[in-house]
Tab-separated table of C-alpha atoms in Angstrom:
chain	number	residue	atom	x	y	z
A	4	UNK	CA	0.000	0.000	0.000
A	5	UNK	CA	1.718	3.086	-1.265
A	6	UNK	CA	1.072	6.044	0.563
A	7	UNK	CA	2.208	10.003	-0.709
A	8	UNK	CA	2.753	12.727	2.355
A	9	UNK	CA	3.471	15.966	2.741
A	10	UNK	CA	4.437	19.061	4.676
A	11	UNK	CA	4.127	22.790	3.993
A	12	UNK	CA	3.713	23.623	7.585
A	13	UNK	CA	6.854	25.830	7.986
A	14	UNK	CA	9.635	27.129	5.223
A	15	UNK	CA	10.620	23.161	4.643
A	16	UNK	CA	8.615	21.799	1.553
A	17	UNK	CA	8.713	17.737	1.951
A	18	UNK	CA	7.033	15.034	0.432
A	19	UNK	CA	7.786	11.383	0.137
A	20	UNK	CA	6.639	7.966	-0.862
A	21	UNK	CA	6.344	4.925	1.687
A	22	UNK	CA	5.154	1.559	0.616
A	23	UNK	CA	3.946	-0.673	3.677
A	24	UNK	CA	7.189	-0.455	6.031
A	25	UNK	CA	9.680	1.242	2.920
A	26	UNK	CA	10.529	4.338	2.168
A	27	UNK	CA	10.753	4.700	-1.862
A	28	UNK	CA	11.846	8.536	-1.637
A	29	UNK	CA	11.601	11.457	-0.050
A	30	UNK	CA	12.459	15.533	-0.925
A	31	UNK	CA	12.906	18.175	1.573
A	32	UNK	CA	13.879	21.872	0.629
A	33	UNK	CA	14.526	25.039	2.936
A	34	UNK	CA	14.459	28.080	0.644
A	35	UNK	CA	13.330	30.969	0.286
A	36	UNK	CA	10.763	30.087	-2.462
A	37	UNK	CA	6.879	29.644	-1.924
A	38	UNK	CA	5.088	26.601	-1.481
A	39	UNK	CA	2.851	27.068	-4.258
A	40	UNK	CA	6.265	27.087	-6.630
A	41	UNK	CA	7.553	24.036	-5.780
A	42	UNK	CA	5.404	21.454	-4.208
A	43	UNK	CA	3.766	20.091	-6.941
A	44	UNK	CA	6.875	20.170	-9.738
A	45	UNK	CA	8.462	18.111	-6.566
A	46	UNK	CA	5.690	15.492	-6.013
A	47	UNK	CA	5.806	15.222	-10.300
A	48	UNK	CA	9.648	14.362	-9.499
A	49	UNK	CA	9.633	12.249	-6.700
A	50	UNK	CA	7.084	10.424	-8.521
A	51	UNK	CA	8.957	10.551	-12.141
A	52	UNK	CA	12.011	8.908	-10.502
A	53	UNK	CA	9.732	6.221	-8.618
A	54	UNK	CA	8.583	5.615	-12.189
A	55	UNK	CA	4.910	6.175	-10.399
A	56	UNK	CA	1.781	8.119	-11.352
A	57	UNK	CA	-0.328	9.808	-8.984
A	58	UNK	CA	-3.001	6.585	-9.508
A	59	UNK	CA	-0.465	4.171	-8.080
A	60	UNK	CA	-0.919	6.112	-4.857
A	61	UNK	CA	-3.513	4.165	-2.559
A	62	UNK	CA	-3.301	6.755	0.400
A	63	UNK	CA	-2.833	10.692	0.512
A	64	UNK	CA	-0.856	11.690	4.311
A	65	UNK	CA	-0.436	15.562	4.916
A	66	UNK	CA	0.045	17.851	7.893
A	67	UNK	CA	-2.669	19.888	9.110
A	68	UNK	CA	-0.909	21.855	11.568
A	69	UNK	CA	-0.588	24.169	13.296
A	70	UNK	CA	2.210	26.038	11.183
A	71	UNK	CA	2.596	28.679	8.331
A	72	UNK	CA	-1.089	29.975	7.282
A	73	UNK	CA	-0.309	30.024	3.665
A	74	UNK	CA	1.371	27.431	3.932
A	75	UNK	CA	-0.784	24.790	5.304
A	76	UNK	CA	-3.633	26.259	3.005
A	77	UNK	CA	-1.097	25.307	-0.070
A	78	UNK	CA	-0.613	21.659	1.100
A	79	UNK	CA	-3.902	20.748	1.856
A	80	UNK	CA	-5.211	22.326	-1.307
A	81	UNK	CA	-2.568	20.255	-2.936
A	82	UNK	CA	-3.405	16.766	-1.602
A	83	UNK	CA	-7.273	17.181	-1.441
A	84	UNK	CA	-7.208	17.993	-5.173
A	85	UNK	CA	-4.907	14.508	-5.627
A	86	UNK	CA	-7.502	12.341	-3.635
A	87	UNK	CA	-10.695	13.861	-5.254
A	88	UNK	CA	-9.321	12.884	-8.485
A	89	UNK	CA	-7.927	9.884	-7.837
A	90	UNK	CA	-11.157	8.866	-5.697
A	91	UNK	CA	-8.489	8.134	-2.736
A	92	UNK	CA	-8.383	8.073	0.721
A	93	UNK	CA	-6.700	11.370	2.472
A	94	UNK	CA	-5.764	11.759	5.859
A	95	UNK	CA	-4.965	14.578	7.959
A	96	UNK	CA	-1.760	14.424	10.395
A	97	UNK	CA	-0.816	17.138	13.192
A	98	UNK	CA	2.437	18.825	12.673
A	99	UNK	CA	3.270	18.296	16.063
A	100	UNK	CA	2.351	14.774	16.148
A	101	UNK	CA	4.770	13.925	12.835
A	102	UNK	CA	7.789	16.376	14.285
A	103	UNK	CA	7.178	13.879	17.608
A	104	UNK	CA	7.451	10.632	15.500
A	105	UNK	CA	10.918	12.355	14.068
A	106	UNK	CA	11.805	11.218	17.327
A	107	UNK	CA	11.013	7.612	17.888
A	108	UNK	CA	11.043	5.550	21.432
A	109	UNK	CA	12.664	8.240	23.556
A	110	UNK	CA	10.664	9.481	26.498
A	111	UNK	CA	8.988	12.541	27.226
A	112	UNK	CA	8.655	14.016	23.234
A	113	UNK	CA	8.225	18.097	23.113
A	114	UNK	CA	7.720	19.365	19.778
A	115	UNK	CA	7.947	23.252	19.735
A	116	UNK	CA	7.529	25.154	16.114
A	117	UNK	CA	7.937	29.099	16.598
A	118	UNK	CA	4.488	30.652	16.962
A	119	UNK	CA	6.439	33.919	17.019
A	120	UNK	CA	5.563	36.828	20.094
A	121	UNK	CA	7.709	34.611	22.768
A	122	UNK	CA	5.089	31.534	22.122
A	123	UNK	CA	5.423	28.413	20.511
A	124	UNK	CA	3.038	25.640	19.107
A	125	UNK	CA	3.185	22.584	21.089
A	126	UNK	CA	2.084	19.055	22.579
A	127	UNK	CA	3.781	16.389	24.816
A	128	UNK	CA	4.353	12.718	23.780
A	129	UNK	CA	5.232	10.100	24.593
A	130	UNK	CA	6.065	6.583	23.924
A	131	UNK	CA	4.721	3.383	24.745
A	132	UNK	CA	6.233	0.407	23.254
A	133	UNK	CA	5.667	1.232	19.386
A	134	UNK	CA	2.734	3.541	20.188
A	135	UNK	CA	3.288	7.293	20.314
A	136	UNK	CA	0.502	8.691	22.755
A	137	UNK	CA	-1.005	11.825	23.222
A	138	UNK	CA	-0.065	13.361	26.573
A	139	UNK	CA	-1.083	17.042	26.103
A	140	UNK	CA	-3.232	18.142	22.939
A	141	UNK	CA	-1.393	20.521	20.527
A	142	UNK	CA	-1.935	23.764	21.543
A	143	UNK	CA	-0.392	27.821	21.609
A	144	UNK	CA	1.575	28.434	24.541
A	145	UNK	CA	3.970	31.146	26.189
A	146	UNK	CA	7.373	29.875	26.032
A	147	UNK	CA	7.745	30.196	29.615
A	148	UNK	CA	4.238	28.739	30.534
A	149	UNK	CA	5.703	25.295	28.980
A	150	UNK	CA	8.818	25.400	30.171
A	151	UNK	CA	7.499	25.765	33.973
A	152	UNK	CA	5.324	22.814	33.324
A	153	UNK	CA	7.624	20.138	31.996
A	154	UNK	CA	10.120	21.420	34.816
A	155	UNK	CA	7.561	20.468	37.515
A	156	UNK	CA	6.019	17.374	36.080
A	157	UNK	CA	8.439	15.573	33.464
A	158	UNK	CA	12.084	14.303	33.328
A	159	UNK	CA	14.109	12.929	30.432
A	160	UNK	CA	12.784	15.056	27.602
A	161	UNK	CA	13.677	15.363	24.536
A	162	UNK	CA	12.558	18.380	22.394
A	163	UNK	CA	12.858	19.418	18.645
A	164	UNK	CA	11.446	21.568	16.152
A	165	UNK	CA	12.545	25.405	14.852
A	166	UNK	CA	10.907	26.232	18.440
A	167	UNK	CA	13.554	24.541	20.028
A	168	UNK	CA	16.323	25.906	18.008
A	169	UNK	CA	14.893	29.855	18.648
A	170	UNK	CA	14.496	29.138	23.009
A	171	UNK	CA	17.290	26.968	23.132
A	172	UNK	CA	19.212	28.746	25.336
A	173	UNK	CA	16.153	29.329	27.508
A	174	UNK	CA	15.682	25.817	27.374
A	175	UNK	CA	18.671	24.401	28.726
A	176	UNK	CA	18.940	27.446	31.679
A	177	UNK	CA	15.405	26.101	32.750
A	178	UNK	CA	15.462	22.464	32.304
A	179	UNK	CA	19.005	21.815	32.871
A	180	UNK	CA	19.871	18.200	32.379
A	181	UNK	CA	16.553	16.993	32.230
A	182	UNK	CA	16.067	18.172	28.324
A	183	UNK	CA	18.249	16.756	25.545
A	184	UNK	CA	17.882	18.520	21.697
A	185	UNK	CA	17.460	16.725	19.082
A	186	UNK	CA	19.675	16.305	15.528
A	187	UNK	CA	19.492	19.176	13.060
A	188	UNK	CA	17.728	16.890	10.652
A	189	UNK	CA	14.763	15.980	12.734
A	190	UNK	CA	14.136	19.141	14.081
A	191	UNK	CA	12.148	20.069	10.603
A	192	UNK	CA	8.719	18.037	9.801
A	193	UNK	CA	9.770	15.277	7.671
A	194	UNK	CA	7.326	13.416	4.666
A	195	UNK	CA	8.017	10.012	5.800
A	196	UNK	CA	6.745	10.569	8.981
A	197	UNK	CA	3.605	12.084	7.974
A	198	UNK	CA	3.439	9.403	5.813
A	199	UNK	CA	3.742	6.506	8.513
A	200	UNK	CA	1.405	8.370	10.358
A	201	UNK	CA	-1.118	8.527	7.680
A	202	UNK	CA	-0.818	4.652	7.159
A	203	UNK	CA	-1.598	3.971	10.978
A	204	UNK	CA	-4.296	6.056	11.435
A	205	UNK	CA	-5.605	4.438	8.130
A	206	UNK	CA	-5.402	0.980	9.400
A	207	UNK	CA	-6.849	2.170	12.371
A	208	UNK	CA	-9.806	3.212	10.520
A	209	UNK	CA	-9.201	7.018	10.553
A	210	UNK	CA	-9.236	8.969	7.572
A	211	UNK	CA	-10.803	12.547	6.359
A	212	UNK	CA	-12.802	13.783	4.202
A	213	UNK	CA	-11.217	15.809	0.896
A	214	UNK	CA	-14.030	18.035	1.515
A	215	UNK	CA	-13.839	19.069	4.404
A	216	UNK	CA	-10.326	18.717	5.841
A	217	UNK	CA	-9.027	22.099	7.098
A	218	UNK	CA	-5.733	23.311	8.824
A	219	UNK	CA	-5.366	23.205	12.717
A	220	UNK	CA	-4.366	26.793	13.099
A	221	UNK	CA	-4.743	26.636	17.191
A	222	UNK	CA	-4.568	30.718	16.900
A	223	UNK	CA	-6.348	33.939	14.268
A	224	UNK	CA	-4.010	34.960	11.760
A	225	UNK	CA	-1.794	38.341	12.174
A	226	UNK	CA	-4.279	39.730	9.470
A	227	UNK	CA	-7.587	38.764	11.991
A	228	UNK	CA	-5.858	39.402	14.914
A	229	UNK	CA	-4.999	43.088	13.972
A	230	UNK	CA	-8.563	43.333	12.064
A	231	UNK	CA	-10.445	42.523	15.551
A	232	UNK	CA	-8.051	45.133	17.436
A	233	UNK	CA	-9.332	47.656	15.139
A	234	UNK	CA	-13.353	46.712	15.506
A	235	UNK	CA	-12.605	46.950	19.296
């Protein structure tokens, strides 16, 4: 069962191919280029050099958030179009939730992705056995708000994300040795693991509906935010 994922959610564009328990390929690109520019020519590649076509895909994974605005728009546009077409099952994946799986069998899993004005999108994870569970449900949080709660309640966590990167000097002077940071390559949201993702919540009998899937933006955009200061 061949399954296609991806993730606009922050400047990274990725998307990759799993089949069952292989990866067949994966692209991820940090530049200063929109979404809308090169997701698509990238899925054509990926798929090219797979010597697929989009109807050899049997399931469509892709992060729903939280993350970039346009961004997330962009991919789920992308892959809703791709199932409706195709007459394919989709499924949506939380950001948070595939940066966690980055970061398989460790502990206490903290996920942070810059939600800029000192706060940061986040969740706690953590794993049992193969099973990555849900401690706390993604939400937006003051930097400092999170820190002071994993200080009190958790030990031997690990954190990643761009979140991470921005406090991590914060991190460490709170948290001490308790918090370990992850490699530079799984601190960005990563196809394959939306992908895996995607597969076990579809043999768990969870999937979406192309219709109606939307982003998880846990927070108004700067545009609505600054539009409902100004009807105050």
């Amino acid at each position: 069962m061949k399954v296609l994922g991806l993730d606009t959610s922050t400047l990274m564009t990725t998307c990759g191919v799993i089949d069952e328990n292989m990866l067949l390929g994966e692209y991820s690109l940090n530049e200063d280029m929109s979404h809308s520019e090169r997701l698509v020519p990238m899925v054509k590649e990926i798929l090219d050099n797979l010597q697929l076509k989009i109807e050899d895909i049997d399931i469509f994974g892709v992060s729903t958030g939280p993350g970039s605005f346009t961004g997330l728009r962009i991919g789920l546009a992308t892959i809703k179009a791709f199932a409706h077409i195709n007459d394919k099952p989709v499924v949506g994946v939380s950001t948070l939730e595939a940066l966690a799986f980055n970061l398989p069998f460790n502990d206490i899993v903290v996920p942070m992705i810059d939600a800029r004005r000192n706060r940061v999108y986040t969740g706690i994870y953590k794993w049992e056995r193969e099973n990555l569970i849900t401690i706390m449900e993604p939400a937006a949080m003051e930097i400092d708000v999170l820190l002071d709660r994993l200080y009190k309640d958790y030990e031997n966590i690990v954190v990643n994300g761009n979140g991470s990167v921005l406090f991590k000097d914060k991190i460490k002077s709170v948290l001490n040795d308790k918090v370990r940071f992850s490699n530079v390559g799984q601190n960005m949201p990563l196809a394959s693991s939306v992908c895996e993702l995607a597969l076990i919540k579809y043999k768990n009998g969870i999937t979406d509906n192309y219709f109606t899937l939307v982003p998880e933006y846990l927070r108004e955009s700067q545009a609505q935010r600054e539009l409902n200061e100004r009807e105050q």
